[in-house]
mmCIF file of C-alpha atoms in Angstrom:
data_model
loop_
_atom_site.group_PDB
_atom_site.id
_atom_site.type_symbol
_atom_site.label_atom_id
_atom_site.label_comp_id
_atom_site.label_asym_id
_atom_site.label_seq_id
_atom_site.Cartn_x
_atom_site.Cartn_y
_atom_site.Cartn_z
ATOM 1 C CA MET A 1 12.483 78.230 -25.755
ATOM 2 C CA ILE A 2 10.082 80.172 -23.544
ATOM 3 C CA THR A 3 7.417 77.496 -24.017
ATOM 4 C CA THR A 4 9.794 74.777 -22.858
ATOM 5 C CA THR A 5 10.757 76.871 -19.856
ATOM 6 C CA PHE A 6 7.138 77.311 -18.825
ATOM 7 C CA LEU A 7 6.520 73.585 -19.299
ATOM 8 C CA LEU A 8 9.412 72.901 -16.903
ATOM 9 C CA LEU A 9 7.926 75.367 -14.398
ATOM 10 C CA LEU A 10 4.526 73.698 -14.695
ATOM 11 C CA MET A 11 6.012 70.248 -14.155
ATOM 12 C CA ALA A 12 8.099 71.393 -11.179
ATOM 13 C CA PHE A 13 5.155 73.089 -9.499
ATOM 14 C CA GLU A 14 2.859 70.124 -10.091
ATOM 15 C CA ILE A 15 5.386 67.738 -8.545
ATOM 16 C CA CYS A 16 5.756 70.021 -5.527
ATOM 17 C CA TYR A 17 1.983 70.297 -5.186
ATOM 18 C CA LEU A 18 1.348 66.567 -5.482
ATOM 19 C CA THR A 19 4.013 65.724 -2.895
ATOM 20 C CA SER A 20 2.808 68.329 -0.384
ATOM 21 C CA LYS A 21 0.753 67.587 2.717
ATOM 22 C CA GLN A 22 -2.150 69.744 1.493
ATOM 23 C CA TYR A 23 -2.860 67.516 -1.507
ATOM 24 C CA LYS A 24 -5.575 64.996 -0.716
ATOM 25 C CA GLN A 25 -7.513 63.204 -3.420
ATOM 26 C CA THR A 26 -9.540 60.045 -3.388
ATOM 27 C CA ASN A 27 -8.679 57.477 -6.035
ATOM 28 C CA PRO A 28 -5.574 59.246 -7.423
ATOM 29 C CA PRO A 29 -4.018 58.245 -10.763
ATOM 30 C CA ALA A 30 -1.135 55.763 -10.828
ATOM 31 C CA TYR A 31 1.566 58.380 -11.374
ATOM 32 C CA VAL A 32 0.468 60.246 -8.246
ATOM 33 C CA ALA A 33 0.911 57.094 -6.175
ATOM 34 C CA THR A 34 4.456 56.813 -7.523
ATOM 35 C CA LEU A 35 5.130 60.457 -6.652
ATOM 36 C CA VAL A 36 3.804 60.060 -3.126
ATOM 37 C CA SER A 37 5.803 56.905 -2.451
ATOM 38 C CA ASN A 38 9.107 58.601 -3.431
ATOM 39 C CA LYS A 39 8.483 62.143 -2.177
ATOM 40 C CA ASN A 40 12.055 63.199 -1.502
ATOM 41 C CA GLN A 41 13.418 62.012 -4.837
ATOM 42 C CA PHE A 42 10.692 63.757 -6.796
ATOM 43 C CA ARG A 43 11.053 66.955 -4.767
ATOM 44 C CA ILE A 44 14.761 67.012 -5.610
ATOM 45 C CA GLY A 45 13.830 66.456 -9.253
ATOM 46 C CA ALA A 46 11.333 69.325 -9.097
ATOM 47 C CA LEU A 47 13.982 71.579 -7.584
ATOM 48 C CA PHE A 48 16.343 70.605 -10.404
ATOM 49 C CA LEU A 49 13.645 71.450 -12.986
ATOM 50 C CA LEU A 50 13.128 74.803 -11.280
ATOM 51 C CA PHE A 51 16.857 75.577 -11.421
ATOM 52 C CA VAL A 52 17.025 74.588 -15.094
ATOM 53 C CA ALA A 53 14.032 76.801 -15.902
ATOM 54 C CA THR A 54 15.584 79.679 -13.957
ATOM 55 C CA ALA A 55 18.872 79.318 -15.815
ATOM 56 C CA MET A 56 17.089 79.191 -19.172
ATOM 57 C CA LEU A 57 15.097 82.337 -18.411
ATOM 58 C CA VAL A 58 18.115 84.254 -17.114
ATOM 59 C CA VAL A 59 20.229 83.283 -20.133
ATOM 60 C CA ASN A 60 17.493 84.236 -22.607
ATOM 61 C CA LEU A 61 16.126 87.378 -20.971
ATOM 62 C CA GLY A 62 18.820 88.686 -18.629
ATOM 63 C CA TRP A 63 18.917 88.824 -14.846
ATOM 64 C CA ALA A 64 16.081 91.223 -14.041
ATOM 65 C CA SER A 65 13.685 90.138 -16.777
ATOM 66 C CA GLY A 66 14.469 86.461 -16.245
ATOM 67 C CA ILE A 67 13.791 86.538 -12.518
ATOM 68 C CA ALA A 68 10.629 88.621 -12.997
ATOM 69 C CA THR A 69 9.416 86.190 -15.659
ATOM 70 C CA LEU A 70 10.221 83.290 -13.339
ATOM 71 C CA ILE A 71 8.079 84.808 -10.591
ATOM 72 C CA PHE A 72 5.186 85.466 -12.989
ATOM 73 C CA GLY A 73 5.510 81.979 -14.457
ATOM 74 C CA LEU A 74 5.464 80.376 -11.016
ATOM 75 C CA MET A 75 2.347 82.346 -10.088
ATOM 76 C CA ALA A 76 0.638 81.295 -13.328
ATOM 77 C CA ALA A 77 1.662 77.644 -12.923
ATOM 78 C CA GLY A 78 0.551 77.675 -9.304
ATOM 79 C CA SER A 79 -2.872 79.060 -10.068
ATOM 80 C CA LEU A 80 -3.355 76.574 -12.914
ATOM 81 C CA ILE A 81 -2.251 73.583 -10.850
ATOM 82 C CA VAL A 82 -4.247 74.446 -7.740
ATOM 83 C CA SER A 83 -7.444 75.329 -9.590
ATOM 84 C CA LEU A 84 -7.435 72.610 -12.286
ATOM 85 C CA GLN A 85 -5.796 69.632 -10.549
ATOM 86 C CA PRO A 86 -8.953 68.558 -8.639
ATOM 87 C CA PHE A 87 -10.801 68.240 -11.963
ATOM 88 C CA ARG A 88 -8.015 66.045 -13.414
ATOM 89 C CA TYR A 89 -7.518 68.175 -16.511
ATOM 90 C CA PHE A 90 -3.766 67.577 -16.394
ATOM 91 C CA ARG A 91 -3.195 64.444 -18.408
ATOM 92 C CA VAL A 92 -0.061 63.735 -20.388
ATOM 93 C CA ALA A 93 -1.884 63.858 -23.722
ATOM 94 C CA THR A 94 -3.578 67.167 -22.896
ATOM 95 C CA ILE A 95 -0.394 68.861 -21.750
ATOM 96 C CA ALA A 96 1.547 67.500 -24.738
ATOM 97 C CA ALA A 97 -1.079 68.738 -27.214
ATOM 98 C CA VAL A 98 -1.178 72.219 -25.689
ATOM 99 C CA TYR A 99 2.629 72.331 -25.475
ATOM 100 C CA PHE A 100 3.154 71.395 -29.128
ATOM 101 C CA ALA A 101 0.463 73.816 -30.304
ATOM 102 C CA ILE A 102 2.062 76.690 -28.403
ATOM 103 C CA LEU A 103 5.539 75.589 -29.498
ATOM 104 C CA LEU A 104 4.441 75.747 -33.137
ATOM 105 C CA LEU A 105 3.066 79.233 -32.541
ATOM 106 C CA GLU A 106 6.342 80.275 -30.922
ATOM 107 C CA ILE A 107 8.402 78.940 -33.825
ATOM 108 C CA PHE A 108 6.313 80.237 -36.720
ATOM 109 C CA ILE A 109 5.146 83.596 -35.366
#
C-alpha cells in the first residue's frame, strides 16, 4: 500500500513539474506534448492524485505520521524528478519494473 502511495506521489509531482513554466526540454517525448497541450486538465488530475495519496497515507498511518510521510515523500519525489528528468530515466517500463520489484518486497517481507 505504501508503494502504491509513493507511486501516486511520483506521478503527481512529475505531472506538476512537466506542466510548469520552468520545464524546458528540446525534443520532448510524445506524452509530454500531450501534457503541455492540456495543462489545466492534467494539473487537476495531479491534484486529485495528491489528495488520494494523502488520504491513503492518513488512513494507513494516522494524521501526524501520514502528513509527515506525505511531506517526506513529496521531497523525495521532487528531488528524483528534478534531478533525473533531464536524463530521461523516467520511462513507463522503468517505473513499472521498479514499482513491481518494490511491491513484491513490500508484500513478501
